[in-house]
mmCIF file of C-alpha atoms in Angstrom:
data_model
loop_
_atom_site.group_PDB
_atom_site.id
_atom_site.type_symbol
_atom_site.label_atom_id
_atom_site.label_comp_id
_atom_site.label_asym_id
_atom_site.label_seq_id
_atom_site.Cartn_x
_atom_site.Cartn_y
_atom_site.Cartn_z
ATOM 1 C CA MET A 12 2.851 7.314 21.345
ATOM 2 C CA SER A 13 3.117 6.360 17.656
ATOM 3 C CA ARG A 14 5.967 4.158 16.516
ATOM 4 C CA TYR A 15 7.902 4.869 13.320
ATOM 5 C CA PHE A 16 10.088 2.667 11.147
ATOM 6 C CA LEU A 17 12.711 3.196 8.453
ATOM 7 C CA LEU A 18 11.659 1.220 5.392
ATOM 8 C CA GLY A 19 14.220 -0.785 3.437
ATOM 9 C CA GLU A 20 14.337 -3.384 0.695
ATOM 10 C CA ASP A 21 14.368 -7.052 1.628
ATOM 11 C CA ARG A 22 16.747 -8.035 -1.150
ATOM 12 C CA ALA A 23 16.434 -11.756 -0.486
ATOM 13 C CA ALA A 24 12.655 -11.546 -0.945
ATOM 14 C CA THR A 25 12.721 -9.399 -4.088
ATOM 15 C CA ALA A 26 15.527 -11.492 -5.632
ATOM 16 C CA LYS A 27 13.274 -14.565 -5.586
ATOM 17 C CA HIS A 28 11.153 -12.973 -8.298
ATOM 18 C CA GLY A 29 14.039 -11.569 -10.338
ATOM 19 C CA GLY A 30 12.265 -8.435 -11.489
ATOM 20 C CA GLU A 31 14.225 -5.272 -12.256
ATOM 21 C CA VAL A 32 13.196 -1.772 -13.304
ATOM 22 C CA ASP A 33 15.369 0.653 -15.277
ATOM 23 C CA ALA A 34 13.401 3.878 -15.389
ATOM 24 C CA THR A 35 13.287 7.540 -14.448
ATOM 25 C CA HIS A 36 10.583 10.192 -14.338
ATOM 26 C CA ARG A 37 9.656 12.016 -17.521
ATOM 27 C CA TRP A 38 10.481 15.523 -16.256
ATOM 28 C CA ARG A 39 12.707 17.158 -13.636
ATOM 29 C CA LEU A 40 13.996 20.467 -12.403
ATOM 30 C CA PRO A 41 17.644 21.002 -13.308
ATOM 31 C CA GLY A 42 20.420 20.972 -10.764
ATOM 32 C CA VAL A 43 21.920 24.255 -9.646
ATOM 33 C CA LYS A 44 25.273 26.038 -9.648
ATOM 34 C CA CYS A 45 25.171 28.117 -6.464
ATOM 35 C CA PRO A 46 26.943 31.480 -6.699
ATOM 36 C CA ALA A 47 27.281 31.683 -2.899
ATOM 37 C CA CYS A 48 28.510 28.294 -1.615
ATOM 38 C CA GLY A 49 30.024 27.213 -4.939
ATOM 39 C CA ALA A 50 28.300 23.801 -4.943
ATOM 40 C CA THR A 51 26.814 22.199 -8.041
ATOM 41 C CA TRP A 52 24.095 19.861 -6.815
ATOM 42 C CA SER A 53 20.631 18.361 -7.069
ATOM 43 C CA ASP A 54 18.475 16.539 -4.546
ATOM 44 C CA VAL A 55 17.062 12.992 -4.718
ATOM 45 C CA GLY A 56 13.705 11.713 -3.511
ATOM 46 C CA HIS A 57 11.501 14.745 -4.164
ATOM 47 C CA ASP A 58 9.228 13.015 -6.686
ATOM 48 C CA HIS A 59 5.772 14.050 -7.901
ATOM 49 C CA PRO A 60 4.735 11.307 -10.358
ATOM 50 C CA SER A 61 1.134 12.573 -10.460
ATOM 51 C CA VAL A 62 2.163 15.994 -11.809
ATOM 52 C CA ASP A 63 1.877 16.340 -15.600
ATOM 53 C CA LEU A 64 4.057 19.022 -17.212
ATOM 54 C CA SER A 65 2.973 18.305 -20.800
ATOM 55 C CA GLY A 66 0.685 21.358 -20.775
ATOM 56 C CA LEU A 67 3.554 23.770 -20.155
ATOM 57 C CA ALA A 68 4.812 25.624 -23.196
ATOM 58 C CA GLU A 69 8.391 24.997 -21.999
ATOM 59 C CA HIS A 70 7.934 21.348 -20.958
ATOM 60 C CA ARG A 71 11.021 20.342 -22.949
ATOM 61 C CA ALA A 72 13.146 22.482 -20.601
ATOM 62 C CA PHE A 73 12.397 19.871 -17.915
ATOM 63 C CA GLU A 74 13.485 16.803 -19.900
ATOM 64 C CA ARG A 75 17.294 16.942 -19.733
ATOM 65 C CA PRO A 76 19.233 16.662 -16.441
ATOM 66 C CA ARG A 77 21.806 19.454 -16.162
ATOM 67 C CA PRO A 78 22.963 22.177 -13.764
ATOM 68 C CA GLU A 79 21.707 25.718 -14.282
ATOM 69 C CA PRO A 80 22.422 29.096 -12.648
ATOM 70 C CA LEU A 81 20.198 29.827 -9.658
ATOM 71 C CA ALA A 82 18.180 32.458 -11.536
ATOM 72 C CA GLU A 83 17.180 29.947 -14.226
ATOM 73 C CA LEU A 84 16.319 27.281 -11.630
ATOM 74 C CA ASN A 85 14.076 29.777 -9.854
ATOM 75 C CA ARG A 86 12.371 30.731 -13.127
ATOM 76 C CA LEU A 87 11.583 27.089 -13.914
ATOM 77 C CA ARG A 88 10.392 26.526 -10.338
ATOM 78 C CA GLU A 89 7.782 29.236 -10.752
ATOM 79 C CA LEU A 90 6.485 27.606 -13.936
ATOM 80 C CA VAL A 91 5.664 24.345 -12.134
ATOM 81 C CA ARG A 92 4.702 25.704 -8.711
ATOM 82 C CA PRO A 93 0.996 26.253 -9.598
ATOM 83 C CA LEU A 94 0.713 22.523 -10.401
ATOM 84 C CA LEU A 95 1.742 21.418 -6.895
ATOM 85 C CA PRO A 96 0.327 21.767 -3.380
ATOM 86 C CA PRO A 97 1.248 25.093 -1.743
ATOM 87 C CA GLN A 98 3.510 23.416 0.860
ATOM 88 C CA ALA A 99 5.547 21.408 -1.665
ATOM 89 C CA GLU A 100 9.286 22.044 -1.620
ATOM 90 C CA LEU A 101 11.019 22.224 -4.991
ATOM 91 C CA PRO A 102 14.739 21.598 -4.521
ATOM 92 C CA PRO A 103 16.949 21.259 -7.594
ATOM 93 C CA GLY A 104 16.474 17.831 -9.146
ATOM 94 C CA THR A 105 12.784 17.485 -8.199
ATOM 95 C CA HIS A 106 11.113 14.928 -10.498
ATOM 96 C CA PHE A 107 7.661 14.995 -12.118
ATOM 97 C CA GLY A 108 5.476 12.689 -14.166
ATOM 98 C CA PRO A 109 5.401 8.921 -14.593
ATOM 99 C CA LEU A 110 8.351 6.586 -14.431
ATOM 100 C CA VAL A 111 9.389 5.823 -18.016
ATOM 101 C CA GLY A 112 11.640 2.902 -18.896
ATOM 102 C CA GLN A 113 11.856 -0.878 -18.957
ATOM 103 C CA ALA A 114 10.832 -3.638 -16.570
ATOM 104 C CA PHE A 115 12.508 -7.031 -16.744
ATOM 105 C CA GLY A 116 11.461 -10.333 -15.205
ATOM 106 C CA ALA A 117 8.736 -11.160 -12.708
ATOM 107 C CA PHE A 118 7.640 -9.105 -9.709
ATOM 108 C CA GLY A 119 6.263 -9.830 -6.289
ATOM 109 C CA PRO A 120 3.729 -7.571 -4.553
ATOM 110 C CA LEU A 121 6.315 -4.793 -4.022
ATOM 111 C CA ALA A 122 9.354 -3.609 -5.966
ATOM 112 C CA TRP A 123 11.999 -0.916 -5.578
ATOM 113 C CA VAL A 124 13.585 1.369 -8.175
ATOM 114 C CA GLY A 125 17.114 2.402 -7.290
ATOM 115 C CA GLY A 126 16.517 1.493 -3.665
ATOM 116 C CA ILE A 127 14.476 4.668 -3.037
ATOM 117 C CA ARG A 128 11.262 4.504 -5.110
ATOM 118 C CA LEU A 129 8.541 2.053 -4.171
ATOM 119 C CA LEU A 130 6.327 0.285 -6.713
ATOM 120 C CA LEU A 131 3.449 -2.024 -5.968
ATOM 121 C CA ARG A 132 0.787 -3.957 -7.808
ATOM 122 C CA SER A 133 -2.554 -2.191 -8.137
ATOM 123 C CA GLU A 134 -4.345 -4.889 -6.145
ATOM 124 C CA VAL A 135 -1.829 -4.521 -3.307
ATOM 125 C CA LEU A 136 -2.592 -0.802 -3.107
ATOM 126 C CA GLU A 137 -6.279 -1.590 -2.637
ATOM 127 C CA GLN A 138 -5.482 -4.223 0.007
ATOM 128 C CA LEU A 139 -3.424 -1.744 2.004
ATOM 129 C CA ARG A 140 -6.152 0.886 1.807
ATOM 130 C CA ALA A 141 -8.733 -1.684 2.918
ATOM 131 C CA ALA A 142 -6.471 -2.512 5.882
ATOM 132 C CA GLY A 143 -6.719 1.112 7.017
ATOM 133 C CA VAL A 144 -3.403 2.497 5.733
ATOM 134 C CA ARG A 145 -3.819 6.242 5.210
ATOM 135 C CA GLY A 146 -2.538 8.662 2.609
ATOM 136 C CA LEU A 147 -1.460 6.249 -0.135
ATOM 137 C CA VAL A 148 -1.342 7.775 -3.625
ATOM 138 C CA GLY A 149 -0.642 5.307 -6.436
ATOM 139 C CA CYS A 150 0.509 6.762 -9.760
ATOM 140 C CA ARG A 151 0.610 5.118 -13.162
ATOM 141 C CA THR A 152 3.921 4.158 -14.694
ATOM 142 C CA GLU A 153 5.005 3.893 -18.318
ATOM 143 C CA LEU A 154 7.133 0.772 -18.116
ATOM 144 C CA ARG A 155 7.769 -1.460 -21.101
ATOM 145 C CA HIS A 156 7.554 -5.140 -20.125
ATOM 146 C CA ARG A 157 8.945 -7.983 -22.189
ATOM 147 C CA GLN A 158 6.726 -10.598 -20.579
ATOM 148 C CA LYS A 159 3.167 -11.327 -21.659
ATOM 149 C CA ASN A 160 0.356 -10.081 -19.389
ATOM 150 C CA PRO A 161 2.619 -7.994 -17.116
ATOM 151 C CA PRO A 162 1.289 -6.730 -13.781
ATOM 152 C CA GLU A 163 0.122 -3.150 -13.412
ATOM 153 C CA LEU A 164 2.847 -1.533 -11.326
ATOM 154 C CA LEU A 165 2.045 1.772 -9.650
ATOM 155 C CA GLU A 166 4.513 4.153 -8.047
ATOM 156 C CA LEU A 167 3.684 5.418 -4.581
ATOM 157 C CA GLN A 168 3.867 9.204 -4.388
ATOM 158 C CA LEU A 169 5.462 9.915 -1.004
ATOM 159 C CA ARG A 170 5.482 13.465 0.334
ATOM 160 C CA PRO A 171 8.745 14.595 1.956
ATOM 161 C CA THR A 172 7.807 15.771 5.449
ATOM 162 C CA GLY A 173 9.115 15.524 9.008
ATOM 163 C CA ARG A 174 12.699 16.001 10.110
ATOM 164 C CA LEU A 175 15.549 14.436 12.024
ATOM 165 C CA HIS A 176 15.833 15.650 15.605
ATOM 166 C CA PRO A 177 18.814 18.036 15.932
ATOM 167 C CA SER A 178 20.297 15.853 18.692
ATOM 168 C CA SER A 179 20.967 13.050 16.200
ATOM 169 C CA LEU A 180 23.139 15.257 13.958
ATOM 170 C CA PRO A 181 26.846 15.883 14.539
ATOM 171 C CA ALA A 182 27.530 19.067 16.482
ATOM 172 C CA ASP A 183 29.667 20.414 13.649
ATOM 173 C CA THR A 184 26.926 20.042 10.995
ATOM 174 C CA PRO A 185 27.144 23.228 8.904
ATOM 175 C CA PRO A 186 24.020 25.369 8.437
ATOM 176 C CA ALA A 187 22.159 25.281 5.157
ATOM 177 C CA CYS A 188 23.360 27.670 2.461
ATOM 178 C CA ALA A 189 21.241 30.813 2.751
ATOM 179 C CA THR A 190 21.211 31.189 -1.047
ATOM 180 C CA CYS A 191 20.489 27.722 -2.478
ATOM 181 C CA GLY A 192 19.344 25.819 0.629
ATOM 182 C CA ARG A 193 21.918 23.029 0.393
ATOM 183 C CA GLN A 194 22.863 21.355 3.674
ATOM 184 C CA SER A 195 25.386 18.548 3.578
ATOM 185 C CA PHE A 196 25.359 15.833 6.222
ATOM 186 C CA ARG A 197 25.361 12.049 6.181
ATOM 187 C CA TRP A 198 22.641 9.809 7.590
ATOM 188 C CA PRO A 199 23.410 9.521 11.320
ATOM 189 C CA ASP A 200 24.332 6.175 12.878
ATOM 190 C CA ALA A 201 21.591 6.589 15.509
ATOM 191 C CA PRO A 202 18.835 8.661 13.848
ATOM 192 C CA ILE A 203 16.082 10.200 15.998
ATOM 193 C CA LEU A 204 12.931 11.682 14.462
ATOM 194 C CA GLU A 205 11.629 15.058 15.609
ATOM 195 C CA ALA A 206 8.153 14.102 16.844
ATOM 196 C CA ALA A 207 6.525 17.517 16.415
ATOM 197 C CA THR A 208 7.311 17.559 12.668
ATOM 198 C CA LEU A 209 5.907 14.127 11.769
ATOM 199 C CA PRO A 210 2.660 13.923 9.783
ATOM 200 C CA THR A 211 -0.535 12.804 11.476
ATOM 201 C CA GLU A 212 -2.524 11.989 8.326
ATOM 202 C CA ALA A 213 -0.195 9.632 6.423
ATOM 203 C CA ASP A 214 1.264 6.239 7.288
ATOM 204 C CA LEU A 215 4.037 6.344 4.681
ATOM 205 C CA PHE A 216 6.204 9.355 3.796
ATOM 206 C CA ARG A 217 9.704 10.528 2.997
ATOM 207 C CA LEU A 218 11.777 12.402 5.521
ATOM 208 C CA GLY A 219 11.814 16.071 4.595
ATOM 209 C CA ASP A 220 15.508 16.706 5.287
ATOM 210 C CA PHE A 221 16.670 13.292 3.968
ATOM 211 C CA ALA A 222 14.183 12.446 1.227
ATOM 212 C CA THR A 223 15.817 9.178 0.164
ATOM 213 C CA MET A 224 14.631 7.739 3.490
ATOM 214 C CA VAL A 225 11.109 6.267 3.528
ATOM 215 C CA ILE A 226 9.405 6.251 6.929
ATOM 216 C CA CYS A 227 6.263 4.351 7.916
ATOM 217 C CA THR A 228 4.010 4.108 10.940
ATOM 218 C CA GLU A 229 3.200 1.021 12.974
ATOM 219 C CA ARG A 230 -0.140 0.864 11.154
ATOM 220 C CA PHE A 231 1.602 0.391 7.799
ATOM 221 C CA ARG A 232 4.030 -2.195 9.218
ATOM 222 C CA ASP A 233 1.178 -4.191 10.758
ATOM 223 C CA ALA A 234 -0.841 -4.115 7.523
ATOM 224 C CA VAL A 235 2.155 -5.416 5.554
ATOM 225 C CA SER A 236 2.567 -8.211 8.086
ATOM 226 C CA GLN A 237 -1.123 -9.143 8.077
ATOM 227 C CA LEU A 238 -1.199 -9.251 4.274
ATOM 228 C CA ALA A 239 2.091 -11.248 4.165
ATOM 229 C CA LEU A 240 3.619 -8.832 1.659
ATOM 230 C CA GLU A 241 7.251 -9.575 0.847
ATOM 231 C CA GLY A 242 9.965 -7.105 -0.072
ATOM 232 C CA LEU A 243 10.282 -4.762 2.921
ATOM 233 C CA THR A 244 12.409 -4.470 6.030
ATOM 234 C CA PHE A 245 11.585 -2.320 9.067
ATOM 235 C CA ARG A 246 13.980 -0.605 11.481
ATOM 236 C CA GLU A 247 12.300 1.200 14.371
ATOM 237 C CA LEU A 248 13.441 4.791 14.909
ATOM 238 C CA PRO A 249 13.022 6.661 18.199
ATOM 239 C CA THR A 250 11.276 10.036 18.369
ATOM 240 C CA ARG A 251 11.939 13.043 20.568
#
């Protein structure tokens, strides 16, 4: 039976280097104003940094964060859908393209942006692959560094997949809105992963129904330990 872990930032380790990143992706889907449930919302964690929208005639429509009516969100979704894998979900607020912004200070082997996006040096990516970690996709960033000879920081593209087991959610969790798909619930105190939904080909991924959460396998955790990479914490999660 595979073991899975919730990834977090080891703030004490990353603070030793002092590096910070202030950046966001170049393009995004707008948020949505749902005519059915009345919510105005966008999701976080559905990022596709390898997807380039510059070839779209309407690429500027994806540059400014804002809410739009559902019909307009759906129209923009269909413009980008051919550029993504067929199984990719496109909730409101989905991001595309490289991280653009500034990087300050020095960096260790791993760094976080906003506590949810994982950056790593290019040589660390190759070390993890050589250690047998599967499914890692490193994407270029467009970060402006003030220091001389800055490291090449890549963003890991992490596919949202897998789900929480229903038994770990409160019994009164409302169903998702049938019109816009929004489902509101907080991260449970004792999360359980639904084993049948977890990927078998990747050792690092986002949780499909809670995409701010990064999940890894035991293989990834062991590789990080063997390579003595700082910056991560691991909390084991049960499966059912």
